[in-house]
mmCIF file of C-alpha atoms in Angstrom:
data_model
loop_
_atom_site.group_PDB
_atom_site.id
_atom_site.type_symbol
_atom_site.label_atom_id
_atom_site.label_comp_id
_atom_site.label_asym_id
_atom_site.label_seq_id
_atom_site.Cartn_x
_atom_site.Cartn_y
_atom_site.Cartn_z
ATOM 1 C CA ASP A 1 5.636 12.118 -17.531
ATOM 2 C CA ALA A 2 4.665 8.445 -17.053
ATOM 3 C CA GLY A 3 3.299 6.807 -13.483
ATOM 4 C CA VAL A 4 4.330 3.569 -12.131
ATOM 5 C CA THR A 5 4.096 0.862 -15.116
ATOM 6 C CA GLN A 6 3.261 -2.629 -14.362
ATOM 7 C CA SER A 7 2.722 -5.145 -17.239
ATOM 8 C CA PRO A 8 0.050 -7.788 -17.821
ATOM 9 C CA THR A 9 -3.194 -5.764 -16.224
ATOM 10 C CA HIS A 10 -4.519 -9.583 -15.954
ATOM 11 C CA LEU A 11 -2.493 -13.219 -16.439
ATOM 12 C CA ILE A 12 -4.900 -16.714 -15.203
ATOM 13 C CA LYS A 13 -2.176 -18.490 -14.743
ATOM 14 C CA THR A 14 -2.769 -22.310 -13.808
ATOM 15 C CA ARG A 15 -1.726 -24.341 -10.230
ATOM 16 C CA GLY A 16 1.885 -25.576 -10.421
ATOM 17 C CA GLN A 17 3.433 -22.402 -13.102
ATOM 18 C CA GLN A 18 5.706 -20.231 -12.660
ATOM 19 C CA VAL A 19 4.875 -16.268 -12.912
ATOM 20 C CA THR A 20 6.804 -13.041 -14.006
ATOM 21 C CA LEU A 21 5.492 -9.421 -13.434
ATOM 22 C CA ARG A 22 7.237 -6.089 -14.345
ATOM 23 C CA CYS A 23 7.612 -2.565 -12.945
ATOM 24 C CA SER A 24 8.860 -0.067 -14.295
ATOM 25 C CA PRO A 25 9.465 2.811 -11.867
ATOM 26 C CA ILE A 26 8.377 6.822 -11.909
ATOM 27 C CA SER A 27 12.082 7.837 -13.629
ATOM 28 C CA GLY A 28 14.079 9.047 -11.079
ATOM 29 C CA HIS A 29 12.542 7.039 -8.615
ATOM 30 C CA LYS A 30 14.997 4.830 -7.390
ATOM 31 C CA SER A 31 13.634 2.070 -4.896
ATOM 32 C CA VAL A 32 10.725 -0.256 -5.624
ATOM 33 C CA SER A 33 8.128 -2.349 -3.369
ATOM 34 C CA TRP A 34 5.634 -5.337 -3.970
ATOM 35 C CA TYR A 35 2.568 -5.723 -2.534
ATOM 36 C CA GLN A 36 -0.248 -8.960 -2.633
ATOM 37 C CA GLN A 37 -3.700 -7.334 -2.443
ATOM 38 C CA VAL A 38 -6.437 -10.841 -1.711
ATOM 39 C CA LEU A 39 -10.176 -8.838 -2.497
ATOM 40 C CA GLY A 40 -11.113 -7.426 1.107
ATOM 41 C CA GLN A 41 -7.745 -7.081 2.565
ATOM 42 C CA GLY A 42 -5.375 -4.894 2.691
ATOM 43 C CA PRO A 43 -1.903 -4.808 0.912
ATOM 44 C CA GLN A 44 0.183 -6.698 2.390
ATOM 45 C CA PHE A 45 4.811 -6.434 1.367
ATOM 46 C CA ILE A 46 6.554 -8.649 -0.329
ATOM 47 C CA PHE A 47 9.792 -6.715 -1.097
ATOM 48 C CA GLN A 48 10.790 -4.144 -1.278
ATOM 49 C CA TYR A 49 14.045 -3.116 -3.404
ATOM 50 C CA TYR A 50 16.470 0.007 -3.791
ATOM 51 C CA GLU A 51 19.438 0.628 -5.687
ATOM 52 C CA LYS A 52 19.175 -3.546 -7.216
ATOM 53 C CA GLU A 53 19.982 -4.035 -3.228
ATOM 54 C CA GLU A 54 17.139 -6.264 -0.676
ATOM 55 C CA ARG A 55 15.869 -3.840 1.524
ATOM 56 C CA GLY A 56 13.200 -5.778 2.662
ATOM 57 C CA ARG A 57 11.330 -8.360 2.950
ATOM 58 C CA GLY A 58 7.794 -9.772 4.579
ATOM 59 C CA ASN A 59 6.089 -13.639 5.644
ATOM 60 C CA PHE A 60 6.034 -14.881 1.958
ATOM 61 C CA PRO A 61 7.972 -18.290 1.300
ATOM 62 C CA ASP A 62 10.668 -18.838 -0.913
ATOM 63 C CA ARG A 63 8.023 -19.181 -4.420
ATOM 64 C CA PHE A 64 8.051 -15.524 -4.027
ATOM 65 C CA SER A 65 12.051 -14.058 -5.324
ATOM 66 C CA ALA A 66 11.908 -9.923 -7.082
ATOM 67 C CA ARG A 67 15.165 -8.199 -8.182
ATOM 68 C CA GLN A 68 15.914 -4.540 -9.424
ATOM 69 C CA PHE A 69 17.741 -3.419 -13.126
ATOM 70 C CA PRO A 70 19.716 -1.115 -13.117
ATOM 71 C CA ASN A 71 17.741 1.155 -14.759
ATOM 72 C CA TYR A 72 15.984 0.589 -11.627
ATOM 73 C CA SER A 73 12.836 -1.280 -13.106
ATOM 74 C CA SER A 74 12.253 -4.767 -10.926
ATOM 75 C CA GLU A 75 10.257 -8.219 -11.370
ATOM 76 C CA LEU A 76 8.316 -10.699 -9.176
ATOM 77 C CA ASN A 77 8.285 -14.382 -10.288
ATOM 78 C CA VAL A 78 6.237 -16.358 -8.190
ATOM 79 C CA ASN A 79 7.196 -20.088 -8.255
ATOM 80 C CA ALA A 80 4.890 -23.551 -8.323
ATOM 81 C CA LEU A 81 2.080 -21.238 -7.934
ATOM 82 C CA LEU A 82 -0.602 -22.005 -5.917
ATOM 83 C CA LEU A 83 -4.758 -21.202 -5.978
ATOM 84 C CA GLY A 84 -4.082 -18.941 -2.630
ATOM 85 C CA ASP A 85 -1.772 -16.992 -5.069
ATOM 86 C CA SER A 86 -4.969 -15.165 -6.774
ATOM 87 C CA ALA A 87 -4.155 -11.593 -5.948
ATOM 88 C CA LEU A 88 -3.654 -7.831 -6.721
ATOM 89 C CA TYR A 89 0.051 -7.419 -6.413
ATOM 90 C CA LEU A 90 0.481 -4.280 -6.389
ATOM 91 C CA CYS A 91 3.941 -2.098 -7.794
ATOM 92 C CA ALA A 92 5.083 0.553 -6.065
ATOM 93 C CA SER A 93 7.695 3.618 -6.358
ATOM 94 C CA SER A 94 9.464 6.400 -4.096
ATOM 95 C CA GLN A 95 13.324 7.884 -4.960
ATOM 96 C CA LYS A 96 14.113 6.712 -1.967
ATOM 97 C CA THR A 97 13.163 3.827 1.055
ATOM 98 C CA GLU A 98 10.819 6.269 2.471
ATOM 99 C CA GLY A 99 7.189 5.162 2.049
ATOM 100 C CA TYR A 100 6.183 8.745 1.718
ATOM 101 C CA GLY A 101 6.113 10.240 -1.873
ATOM 102 C CA TYR A 102 5.369 5.762 -2.411
ATOM 103 C CA THR A 103 3.301 6.074 -6.034
ATOM 104 C CA PHE A 104 1.345 2.762 -7.147
ATOM 105 C CA GLY A 105 0.956 0.913 -10.089
ATOM 106 C CA SER A 106 -2.383 -0.051 -10.943
ATOM 107 C CA GLY A 107 -1.232 -3.480 -10.271
ATOM 108 C CA THR A 108 -1.731 -7.132 -11.752
ATOM 109 C CA ARG A 109 -4.564 -9.137 -11.716
ATOM 110 C CA LEU A 110 -3.555 -13.093 -11.034
ATOM 111 C CA THR A 111 -5.465 -15.314 -11.449
ATOM 112 C CA VAL A 112 -5.086 -18.930 -10.307
ATOM 113 C CA VAL A 113 -7.145 -22.064 -11.405
ATOM 114 C CA GLY B 1 4.812 -7.729 15.645
ATOM 115 C CA GLN B 2 3.548 -5.399 14.274
ATOM 116 C CA ASN B 3 -1.227 -4.992 14.642
ATOM 117 C CA ILE B 4 -3.815 -2.000 12.639
ATOM 118 C CA ASP B 5 -6.976 -1.953 13.867
ATOM 119 C CA GLN B 6 -9.392 -0.155 11.167
ATOM 120 C CA PRO B 7 -13.360 -0.521 11.393
ATOM 121 C CA THR B 8 -13.928 -2.661 7.947
ATOM 122 C CA GLU B 9 -17.102 0.041 6.634
ATOM 123 C CA MET B 10 -18.241 3.207 7.551
ATOM 124 C CA THR B 11 -21.453 4.359 5.689
ATOM 125 C CA ALA B 12 -22.147 8.350 5.902
ATOM 126 C CA THR B 13 -24.378 11.160 4.504
ATOM 127 C CA GLU B 14 -23.162 13.230 0.742
ATOM 128 C CA GLY B 15 -22.514 16.556 2.487
ATOM 129 C CA ALA B 16 -21.347 15.028 6.599
ATOM 130 C CA ILE B 17 -18.623 14.396 8.394
ATOM 131 C CA VAL B 18 -16.851 10.967 8.705
ATOM 132 C CA GLN B 19 -13.473 9.993 10.406
ATOM 133 C CA ILE B 20 -12.102 7.048 10.317
ATOM 134 C CA ASN B 21 -10.376 5.004 13.274
ATOM 135 C CA CYS B 22 -7.101 3.517 12.607
ATOM 136 C CA THR B 23 -5.921 2.045 16.499
ATOM 137 C CA TYR B 24 -1.852 0.508 15.502
ATOM 138 C CA GLN B 25 0.638 -1.183 17.384
ATOM 139 C CA THR B 26 4.343 -1.969 15.807
ATOM 140 C CA SER B 27 8.198 -1.652 16.797
ATOM 141 C CA GLY B 28 10.618 1.200 16.314
ATOM 142 C CA PHE B 29 7.444 3.464 14.355
ATOM 143 C CA ASN B 30 8.469 6.042 11.915
ATOM 144 C CA GLY B 31 5.225 7.306 10.955
ATOM 145 C CA LEU B 32 1.425 6.617 9.425
ATOM 146 C CA PHE B 33 0.867 7.649 5.879
ATOM 147 C CA TRP B 34 -3.697 7.263 5.400
ATOM 148 C CA TYR B 35 -3.956 6.415 1.196
ATOM 149 C CA GLN B 36 -7.497 6.005 -0.737
ATOM 150 C CA GLN B 37 -8.211 3.064 -3.349
ATOM 151 C CA HIS B 38 -10.998 2.997 -5.159
ATOM 152 C CA ALA B 39 -12.324 -0.881 -6.539
ATOM 153 C CA GLY B 40 -10.489 -1.941 -9.060
ATOM 154 C CA GLU B 41 -7.811 1.289 -9.154
ATOM 155 C CA ALA B 42 -3.784 2.019 -7.686
ATOM 156 C CA PRO B 43 -4.163 3.007 -3.678
ATOM 157 C CA THR B 44 -3.284 6.709 -3.618
ATOM 158 C CA PHE B 45 -1.523 9.027 -0.859
ATOM 159 C CA LEU B 46 -3.838 11.171 1.051
ATOM 160 C CA SER B 47 -1.423 12.037 4.222
ATOM 161 C CA TYR B 48 1.343 11.533 5.795
ATOM 162 C CA ASN B 49 1.836 11.977 10.139
ATOM 163 C CA VAL B 50 5.429 11.581 11.770
ATOM 164 C CA LEU B 51 4.733 14.440 15.050
ATOM 165 C CA ASP B 52 1.658 14.340 17.326
ATOM 166 C CA GLY B 53 -1.366 16.728 15.639
ATOM 167 C CA LEU B 54 -3.691 16.739 13.044
ATOM 168 C CA GLU B 55 -2.349 18.011 9.238
ATOM 169 C CA GLU B 56 -5.331 19.526 7.248
ATOM 170 C CA LYS B 57 -5.048 18.841 3.601
ATOM 171 C CA GLY B 58 -8.389 20.690 1.968
ATOM 172 C CA ARG B 59 -11.055 18.512 3.095
ATOM 173 C CA PHE B 60 -8.771 16.149 4.096
ATOM 174 C CA SER B 61 -7.457 15.496 7.792
ATOM 175 C CA SER B 62 -5.714 13.661 9.596
ATOM 176 C CA PHE B 63 -4.537 13.343 13.492
ATOM 177 C CA LEU B 64 -1.868 10.741 15.131
ATOM 178 C CA SER B 65 -0.956 10.571 18.945
ATOM 179 C CA ARG B 66 2.419 8.521 18.758
ATOM 180 C CA SER B 67 2.077 7.637 22.437
ATOM 181 C CA LYS B 68 -1.586 6.409 22.353
ATOM 182 C CA GLY B 69 -1.035 4.699 19.129
ATOM 183 C CA TYR B 70 -4.040 6.167 17.582
ATOM 184 C CA SER B 71 -4.692 8.111 14.634
ATOM 185 C CA TYR B 72 -7.831 8.827 12.379
ATOM 186 C CA LEU B 73 -8.782 10.344 9.157
ATOM 187 C CA LEU B 74 -11.527 13.120 9.300
ATOM 188 C CA LEU B 75 -13.584 14.091 5.934
ATOM 189 C CA LYS B 76 -16.025 16.069 4.722
ATOM 190 C CA GLU B 77 -18.232 17.702 2.924
ATOM 191 C CA LEU B 78 -18.493 14.387 1.816
ATOM 192 C CA GLN B 79 -18.586 13.873 -1.903
ATOM 193 C CA MET B 80 -19.824 10.418 -3.431
ATOM 194 C CA LYS B 81 -17.186 10.211 -5.374
ATOM 195 C CA ASP B 82 -14.946 10.123 -1.476
ATOM 196 C CA SER B 83 -17.112 5.725 -1.961
ATOM 197 C CA ALA B 84 -14.220 3.787 -1.461
ATOM 198 C CA SER B 85 -11.309 1.741 0.595
ATOM 199 C CA TYR B 86 -9.063 4.305 3.167
ATOM 200 C CA LEU B 87 -6.041 2.468 4.465
ATOM 201 C CA CYS B 88 -4.114 3.084 7.236
ATOM 202 C CA ALA B 89 -0.508 2.510 7.054
ATOM 203 C CA VAL B 90 2.181 2.117 9.905
ATOM 204 C CA SER B 91 6.115 2.654 8.870
ATOM 205 C CA ARG B 92 8.343 1.335 10.488
ATOM 206 C CA ALA B 93 11.712 1.370 9.872
ATOM 207 C CA SER B 94 13.737 -1.874 9.280
ATOM 208 C CA GLY B 95 17.495 -3.246 8.509
ATOM 209 C CA GLY B 96 18.355 0.197 7.984
ATOM 210 C CA SER B 97 14.694 0.840 5.485
ATOM 211 C CA TYR B 98 11.076 2.146 5.702
ATOM 212 C CA ILE B 99 8.577 -0.169 5.714
ATOM 213 C CA PRO B 100 4.768 0.542 5.399
ATOM 214 C CA THR B 101 2.182 -2.300 6.525
ATOM 215 C CA PHE B 102 -1.272 -1.474 6.100
ATOM 216 C CA GLY B 103 -4.289 -2.772 7.341
ATOM 217 C CA ARG B 104 -7.436 -4.553 5.749
ATOM 218 C CA GLY B 105 -9.057 -0.866 5.445
ATOM 219 C CA THR B 106 -11.649 0.824 5.975
ATOM 220 C CA SER B 107 -14.862 0.143 2.205
ATOM 221 C CA LEU B 108 -16.620 3.831 3.171
ATOM 222 C CA ILE B 109 -19.660 3.712 1.389
ATOM 223 C CA VAL B 110 -20.995 7.728 1.057
ATOM 224 C CA HIS B 111 -24.987 7.312 0.747
ATOM 225 C CA PRO B 112 -27.068 10.585 -1.485
#
């Protein structure tokens, strides 16, 4: 069985640009959560989706948005990129919204220059 | 709000035992996770405590005291491959969902 897959693995963008990150959950998992991890810090919660509905949102500006598709895959969009958005973006999937059973993808390393 | 505190870095010797502590303050507490994260890799699940007490799983054990807002991860018979960051995460109920909030992580360095 495939795990949580994220694409792309690495990305370099310029300040002010927009970026879309993609996540495919484990088959059968209906919940997807997004986290931002800055080097040396723990993952910071951005969004949680379940059955295509937003179930939680962290303390991130409106430049961050996400959605979940009927096949439960998800996209994270970030507009007007800032240097401080440089981080590892992790996607985690689970069958329901409980954190128990979270499986993380390997992440997308975003560098903003 | 939430506050999760764990040591930034710990060192230990191969074959020894190490205890990584985590203290937290939160409302709507549902449970506490420990994850392991090797450099450049995704976090992997180690344990989940909901009730007070000790849960043992091979070389790793995790303890929770809900009344004290305290947990620890105990690693026995340390191996070099245990060098990694250990993340404490508190799950809290929020709007019908459960959102794990992570601490900064404890970087464990195992020496030969």
